[in-house]
C-alpha positions as CSV (number, residue, x, y, z in Angstrom):
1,X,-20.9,29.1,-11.1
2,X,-23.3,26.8,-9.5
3,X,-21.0,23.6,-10.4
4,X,-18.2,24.9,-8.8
5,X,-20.6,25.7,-5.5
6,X,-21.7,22.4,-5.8
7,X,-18.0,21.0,-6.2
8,X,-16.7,23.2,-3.6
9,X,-19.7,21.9,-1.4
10,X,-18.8,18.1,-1.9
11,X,-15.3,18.2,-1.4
12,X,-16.2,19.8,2.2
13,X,-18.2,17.4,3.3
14,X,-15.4,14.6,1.5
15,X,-12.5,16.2,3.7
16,X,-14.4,16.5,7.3
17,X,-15.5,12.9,7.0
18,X,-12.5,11.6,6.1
19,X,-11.0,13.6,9.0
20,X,-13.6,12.4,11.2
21,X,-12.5,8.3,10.0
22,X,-8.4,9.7,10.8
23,X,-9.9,11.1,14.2
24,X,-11.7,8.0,15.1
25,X,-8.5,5.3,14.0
26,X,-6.0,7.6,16.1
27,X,-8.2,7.3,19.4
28,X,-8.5,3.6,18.7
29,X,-4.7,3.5,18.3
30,X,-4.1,5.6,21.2
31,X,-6.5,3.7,23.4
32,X,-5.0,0.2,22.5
33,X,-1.6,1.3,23.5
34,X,-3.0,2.9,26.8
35,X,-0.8,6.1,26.0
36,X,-1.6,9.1,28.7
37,X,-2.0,12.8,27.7
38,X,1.3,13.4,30.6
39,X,3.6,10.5,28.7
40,X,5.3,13.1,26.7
41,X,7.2,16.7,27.0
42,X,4.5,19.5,26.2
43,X,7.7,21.4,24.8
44,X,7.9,18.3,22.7
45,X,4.1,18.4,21.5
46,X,4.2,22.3,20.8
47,X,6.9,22.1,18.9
48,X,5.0,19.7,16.6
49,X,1.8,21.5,16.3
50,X,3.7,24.8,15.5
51,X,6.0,22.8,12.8
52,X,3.2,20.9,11.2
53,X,0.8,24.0,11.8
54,X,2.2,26.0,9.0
55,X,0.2,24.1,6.5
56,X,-2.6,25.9,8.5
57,X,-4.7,22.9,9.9
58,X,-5.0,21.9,13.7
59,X,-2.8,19.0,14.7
60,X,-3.9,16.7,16.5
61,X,-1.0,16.1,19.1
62,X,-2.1,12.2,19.1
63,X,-0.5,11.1,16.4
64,X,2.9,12.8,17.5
65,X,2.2,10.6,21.4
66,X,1.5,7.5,19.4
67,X,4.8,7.3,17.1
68,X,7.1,8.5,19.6
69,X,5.4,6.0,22.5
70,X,6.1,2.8,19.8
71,X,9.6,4.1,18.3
72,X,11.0,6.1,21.5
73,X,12.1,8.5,18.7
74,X,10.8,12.1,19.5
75,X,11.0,13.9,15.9
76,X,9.0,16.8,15.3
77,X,8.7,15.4,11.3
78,X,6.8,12.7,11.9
79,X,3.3,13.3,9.9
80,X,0.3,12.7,11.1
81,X,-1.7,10.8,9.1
82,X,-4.9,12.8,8.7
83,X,-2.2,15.8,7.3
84,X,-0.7,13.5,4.9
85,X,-3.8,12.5,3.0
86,X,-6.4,14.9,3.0
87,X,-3.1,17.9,2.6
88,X,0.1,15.7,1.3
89,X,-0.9,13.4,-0.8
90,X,-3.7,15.5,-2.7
91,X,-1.3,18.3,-3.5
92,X,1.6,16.0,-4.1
93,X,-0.5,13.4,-6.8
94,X,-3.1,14.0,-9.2
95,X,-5.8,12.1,-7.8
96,X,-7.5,12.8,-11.6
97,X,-5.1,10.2,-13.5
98,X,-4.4,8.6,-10.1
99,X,-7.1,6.0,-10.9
100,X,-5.9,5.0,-14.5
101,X,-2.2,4.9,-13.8
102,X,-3.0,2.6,-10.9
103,X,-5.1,0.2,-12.7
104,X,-4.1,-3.2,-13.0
105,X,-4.6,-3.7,-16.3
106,X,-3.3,-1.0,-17.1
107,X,0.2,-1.8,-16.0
108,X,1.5,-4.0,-19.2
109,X,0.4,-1.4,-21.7
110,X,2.3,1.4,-20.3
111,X,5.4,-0.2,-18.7
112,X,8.4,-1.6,-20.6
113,X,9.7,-4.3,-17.9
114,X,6.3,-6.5,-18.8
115,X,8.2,-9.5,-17.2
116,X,7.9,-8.4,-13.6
117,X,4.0,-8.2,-12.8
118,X,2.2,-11.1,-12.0
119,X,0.5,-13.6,-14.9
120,X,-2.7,-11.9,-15.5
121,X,-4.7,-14.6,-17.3
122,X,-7.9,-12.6,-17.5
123,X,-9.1,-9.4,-17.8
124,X,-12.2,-7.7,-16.7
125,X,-12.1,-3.6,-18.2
126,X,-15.5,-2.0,-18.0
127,X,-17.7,-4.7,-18.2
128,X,-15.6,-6.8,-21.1
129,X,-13.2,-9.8,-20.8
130,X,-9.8,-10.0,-22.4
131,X,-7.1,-12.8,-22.4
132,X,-3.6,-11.6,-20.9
133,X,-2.3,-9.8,-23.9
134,X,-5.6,-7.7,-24.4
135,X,-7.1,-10.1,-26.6
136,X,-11.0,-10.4,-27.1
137,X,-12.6,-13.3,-25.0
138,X,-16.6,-14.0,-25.3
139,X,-16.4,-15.6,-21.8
140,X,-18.9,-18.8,-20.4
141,X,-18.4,-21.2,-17.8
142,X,-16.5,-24.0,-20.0
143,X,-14.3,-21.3,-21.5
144,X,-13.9,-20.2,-18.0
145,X,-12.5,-23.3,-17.0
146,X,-10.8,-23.8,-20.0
147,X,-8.5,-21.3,-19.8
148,X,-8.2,-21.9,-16.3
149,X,-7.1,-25.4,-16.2
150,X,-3.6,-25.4,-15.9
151,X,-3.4,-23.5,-12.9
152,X,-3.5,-24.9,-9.8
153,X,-4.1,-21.6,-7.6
154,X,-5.4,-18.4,-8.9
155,X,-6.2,-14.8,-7.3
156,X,-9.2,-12.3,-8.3
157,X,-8.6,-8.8,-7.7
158,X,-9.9,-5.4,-8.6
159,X,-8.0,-4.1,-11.2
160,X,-7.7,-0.6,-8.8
161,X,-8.4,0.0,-5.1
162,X,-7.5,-3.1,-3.9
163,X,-5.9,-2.0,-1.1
164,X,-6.0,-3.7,2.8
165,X,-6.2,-6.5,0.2
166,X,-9.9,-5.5,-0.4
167,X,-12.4,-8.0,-2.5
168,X,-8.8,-10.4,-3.1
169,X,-9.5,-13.5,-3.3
170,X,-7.9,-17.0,-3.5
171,X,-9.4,-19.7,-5.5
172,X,-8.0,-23.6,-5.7
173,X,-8.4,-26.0,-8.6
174,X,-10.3,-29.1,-7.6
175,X,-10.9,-31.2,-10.2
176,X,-10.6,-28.2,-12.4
177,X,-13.5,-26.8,-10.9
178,X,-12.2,-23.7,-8.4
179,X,-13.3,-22.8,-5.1
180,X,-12.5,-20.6,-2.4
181,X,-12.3,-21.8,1.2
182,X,-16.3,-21.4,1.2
183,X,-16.9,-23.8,-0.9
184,X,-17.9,-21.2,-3.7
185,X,-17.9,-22.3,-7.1
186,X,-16.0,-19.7,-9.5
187,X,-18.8,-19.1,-12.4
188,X,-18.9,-16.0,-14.6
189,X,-22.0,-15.5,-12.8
190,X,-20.1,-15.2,-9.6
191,X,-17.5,-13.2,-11.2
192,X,-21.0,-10.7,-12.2
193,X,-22.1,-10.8,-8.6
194,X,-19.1,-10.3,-6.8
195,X,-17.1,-8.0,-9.1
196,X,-19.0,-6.6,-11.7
197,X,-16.3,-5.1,-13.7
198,X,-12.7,-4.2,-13.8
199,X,-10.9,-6.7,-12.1
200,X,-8.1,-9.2,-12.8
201,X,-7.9,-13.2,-12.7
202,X,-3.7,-13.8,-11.9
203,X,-1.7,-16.8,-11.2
204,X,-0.9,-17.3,-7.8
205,X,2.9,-16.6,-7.2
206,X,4.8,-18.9,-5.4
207,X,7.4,-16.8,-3.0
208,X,10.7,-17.4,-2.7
209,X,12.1,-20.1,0.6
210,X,13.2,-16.8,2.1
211,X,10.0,-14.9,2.0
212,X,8.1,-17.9,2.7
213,X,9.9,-18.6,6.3
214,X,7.7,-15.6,7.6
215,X,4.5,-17.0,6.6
216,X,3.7,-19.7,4.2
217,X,0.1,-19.5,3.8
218,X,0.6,-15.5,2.6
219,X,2.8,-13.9,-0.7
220,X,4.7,-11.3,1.9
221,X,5.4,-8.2,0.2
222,X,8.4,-5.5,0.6
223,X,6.5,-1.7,0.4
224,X,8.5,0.9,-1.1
225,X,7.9,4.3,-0.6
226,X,8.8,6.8,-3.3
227,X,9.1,10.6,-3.1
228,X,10.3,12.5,-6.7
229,X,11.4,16.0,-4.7
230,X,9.4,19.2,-5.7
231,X,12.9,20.7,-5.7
232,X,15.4,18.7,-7.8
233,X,12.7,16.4,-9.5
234,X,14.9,13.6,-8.4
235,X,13.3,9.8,-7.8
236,X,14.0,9.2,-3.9
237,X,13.4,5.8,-2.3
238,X,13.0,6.9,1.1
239,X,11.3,3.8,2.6
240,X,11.3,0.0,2.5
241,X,9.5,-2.5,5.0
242,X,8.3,-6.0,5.0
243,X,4.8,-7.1,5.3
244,X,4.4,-10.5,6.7
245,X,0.4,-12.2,7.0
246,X,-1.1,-13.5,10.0
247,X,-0.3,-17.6,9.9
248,X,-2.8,-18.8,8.1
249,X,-4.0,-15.6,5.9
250,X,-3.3,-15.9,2.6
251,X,-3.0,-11.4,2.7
252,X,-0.5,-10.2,4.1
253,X,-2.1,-7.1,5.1
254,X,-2.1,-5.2,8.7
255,X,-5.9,-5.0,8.9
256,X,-5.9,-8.4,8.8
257,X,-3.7,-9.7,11.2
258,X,-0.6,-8.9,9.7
259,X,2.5,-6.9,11.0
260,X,5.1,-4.3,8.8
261,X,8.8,-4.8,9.6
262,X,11.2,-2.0,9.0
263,X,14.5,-2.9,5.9
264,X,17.2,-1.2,6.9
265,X,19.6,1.0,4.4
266,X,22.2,-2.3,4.8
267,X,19.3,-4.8,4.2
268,X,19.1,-5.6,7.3
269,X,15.5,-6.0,9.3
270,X,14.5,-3.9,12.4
271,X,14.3,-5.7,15.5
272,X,11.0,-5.4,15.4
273,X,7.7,-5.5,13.7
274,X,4.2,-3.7,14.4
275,X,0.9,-4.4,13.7
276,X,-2.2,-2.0,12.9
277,X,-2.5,-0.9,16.6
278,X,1.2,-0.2,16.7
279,X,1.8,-3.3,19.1
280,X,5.2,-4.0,18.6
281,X,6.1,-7.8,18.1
282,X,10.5,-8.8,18.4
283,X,9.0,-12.3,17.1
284,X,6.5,-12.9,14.8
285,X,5.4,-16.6,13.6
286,X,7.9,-17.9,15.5
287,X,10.4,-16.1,13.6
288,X,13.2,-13.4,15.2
289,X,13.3,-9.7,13.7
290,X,17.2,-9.7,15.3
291,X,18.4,-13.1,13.8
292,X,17.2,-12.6,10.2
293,X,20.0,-12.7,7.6
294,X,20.5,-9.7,5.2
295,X,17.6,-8.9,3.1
296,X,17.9,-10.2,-0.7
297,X,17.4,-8.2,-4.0
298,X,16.7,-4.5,-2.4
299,X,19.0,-2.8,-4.0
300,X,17.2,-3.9,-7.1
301,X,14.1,-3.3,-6.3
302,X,14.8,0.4,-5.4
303,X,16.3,0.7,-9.0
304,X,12.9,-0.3,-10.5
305,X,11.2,1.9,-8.2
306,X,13.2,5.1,-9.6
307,X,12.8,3.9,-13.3
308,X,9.0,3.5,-13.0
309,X,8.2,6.2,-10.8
310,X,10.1,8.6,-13.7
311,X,7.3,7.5,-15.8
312,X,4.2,8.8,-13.4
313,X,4.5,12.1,-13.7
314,X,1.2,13.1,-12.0
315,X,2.5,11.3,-8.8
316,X,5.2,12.4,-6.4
317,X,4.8,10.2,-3.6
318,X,4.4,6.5,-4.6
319,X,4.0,2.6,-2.7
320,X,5.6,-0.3,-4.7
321,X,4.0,-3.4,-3.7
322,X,7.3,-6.5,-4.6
323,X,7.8,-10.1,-4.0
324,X,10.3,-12.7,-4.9
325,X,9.3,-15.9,-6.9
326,X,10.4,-19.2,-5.9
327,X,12.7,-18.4,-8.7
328,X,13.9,-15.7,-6.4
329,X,12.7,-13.2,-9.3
330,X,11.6,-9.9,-8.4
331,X,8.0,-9.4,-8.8
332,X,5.6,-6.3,-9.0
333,X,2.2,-6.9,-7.6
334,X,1.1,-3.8,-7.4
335,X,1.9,0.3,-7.5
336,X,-0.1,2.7,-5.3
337,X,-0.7,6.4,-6.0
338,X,-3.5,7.0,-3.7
339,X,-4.2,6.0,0.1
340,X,-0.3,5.2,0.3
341,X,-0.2,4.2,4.0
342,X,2.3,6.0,6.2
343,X,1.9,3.7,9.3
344,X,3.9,1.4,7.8
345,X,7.4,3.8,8.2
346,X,6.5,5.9,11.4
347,X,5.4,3.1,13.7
348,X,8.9,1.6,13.0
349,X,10.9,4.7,13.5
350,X,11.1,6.5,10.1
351,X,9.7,10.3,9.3
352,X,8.2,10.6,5.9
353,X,10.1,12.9,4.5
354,X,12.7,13.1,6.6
355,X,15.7,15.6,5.2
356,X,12.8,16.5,2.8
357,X,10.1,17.4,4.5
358,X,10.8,21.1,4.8
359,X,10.7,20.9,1.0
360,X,7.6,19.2,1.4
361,X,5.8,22.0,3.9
362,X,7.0,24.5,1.5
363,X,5.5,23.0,-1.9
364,X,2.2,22.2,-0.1
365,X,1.7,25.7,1.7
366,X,2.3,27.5,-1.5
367,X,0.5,25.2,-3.7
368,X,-3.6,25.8,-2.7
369,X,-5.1,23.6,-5.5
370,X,-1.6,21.3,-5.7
371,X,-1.4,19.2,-8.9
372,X,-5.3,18.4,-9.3
């Protein structure tokens, strides 16, 4: 009885701070864009609160004045963000196995298609090293380099909740000896200090000449949003956009720079892009939204996203992280289940859930503990 007080007690306190961090990133947003309260029909605004208020929260009619100033698309559906994740998202996914099934080492021993995620040379899980096929390594600095030596660019990650491309970092052979653009040395003492455990050592992927036009210096990534429907149990992919790095960055993420452009059901690109602030950019790196050829390899893409999201059967809503190799192979950096940012889709003109989000109100009001 006193656990479950305690339990209770905690996620409380978890829930109103991460409403307070929702709270604090919408008045940012809505400040940046210099957005007035009298910019938009109170009809309009009602009309949200009293759609979105059937899940029994407050809504905050900021989100509704922010994605309807960038898109000029006034849709009651669109979600705002603090709703999605601390309502959504938690009764959607089971944030228990939401950890493991999004680990990156985890990905080779439960998928089939092996041949689609990056080389992972070495593995980090729990505090021991393995080679790429799970192999026992007793791990010093020669060994380090030894099995490092071949590769001219590598990336460190943590093997889960790397996202906003947190801890990711890019180390160069010199002389096989590899540093980062500080000058650090990588040692298995560094690796201690800066990682600890669980983490992965992958070889850099070279991106195709069409990804690469939008920034050279960053792998760009195509985000896939997937939604398994609470009514039919059917794999939807609702959403697709690019995500292009700041010149120079070698992440392509918004938080650093970076900007999300819309793909189109045809595979073509929005004529824009936005960045974190929901600035909206026609030309980014000296590259026009409008005059970019069709998109390449997104029908295929969404076809893996429907086979492996079949297999997580604790999530419904999921973010598939893709490039394409210089081979102009499709390639799977990474699969979300948690955190699955919504900014991406709404600041360029998509709802969510769209035709499904009634489904989705529905499922989440009658659901109290959802699928945790």
């Amino acid at each position: 009885m006193i656990k479950e007080v305690i339990k209770n007690i905690f996620e409380k306190l978890l829930y109103i701070k991460a409403e307070i961090t929702w709270k604090r990133h919408i008045n940012k947003v809505y400040r940046h864009l210099g957005i007035k309260n009298s910019d938009l029909d109170t009809d309009l605004i009602t009309k949200h609160q009293q759609y979105w208020g059937q899940l029994k929260r407050k809504v905050n009619p900021k989100w509704f004045r922010v994605y309807s100033h960038i898109t000029e698309n006034f849709d009651i559906h669109y979600v705002p963000e603090n709703i999605y994740f601390n309502i959504i998202e938690e009764k959607l996914n089971n944030r228990k196995h939401a950890l493991a099934f999004g680990d990156k080492n985890f990905y080779e021993v439960f998928y089939d298609n092996k041949d689609i995620f990056p080389e992972s040379i070495i593995r980090n899980i729990d505090g021991v090293f393995y080679d790429h096929a799970y192999n026992l390594l007793t791990l010093d600095d020669n060994r380090l380099k030894q099995y490092l030596s071949k590769y001219q660019k590598i990336l460190i990650k943590p093997s889960a909740d790397s996202g906003g491309g947190k801890k990711i970092q890019l180390f160069f052979n010199k002389n096989n000896n590899f540093t980062d653009n500080q000058n650090h040395n990588l040692t298995v003492d560094y690796l201690h200090i800066h990682y600890k455990d669980n983490y992965v050592i992958q070889n850099y992927i070279r991106q195709s000449e069409f990804l690469a036009q939008f920034n050279s210096s960053s792998v760009n990534t195509i985000r896939i949003f997937t939604y398994r429907s609470v009514v039919t149990d059917e794999v939807i992919p609702l959403h697709a956009v690019l995500r292009i790095g700041k010149e120079g960055n070698y992440i392509d993420d918004q938080n650093v720079g970076g900007v999300a452009c819309r793909i189109n059901e045809d595979s073509t690109l929005n004529d824009f892009a936005t960045n974190y602030f929901g600035e909206k950019f026609f030309e980014f790196n000296r590259i026009v939204f409008s005059q970019v050829k069709t998109f390449p390899l997104l029908k295929e893409m969404k076809q893996l996203t429907i086979q492996l999201a079949r297999k997580n059967i604790h999530s419904r809503v999921m973010g598939f992280d893709f490039t394409i190799n210089f081979e102009n192979n499709i390639k799977l950096i990474e699969i979300n289940h948690l955190w699955t940012g919504i900014n991406f889709f709404q600041m360029n003109g998509s709802t969510v859930f769209g035709k499904y989000t009634d489904e989705v109100i529905e499922f989440c009001s009658s659901n109290k503990k959802g699928l945790n």
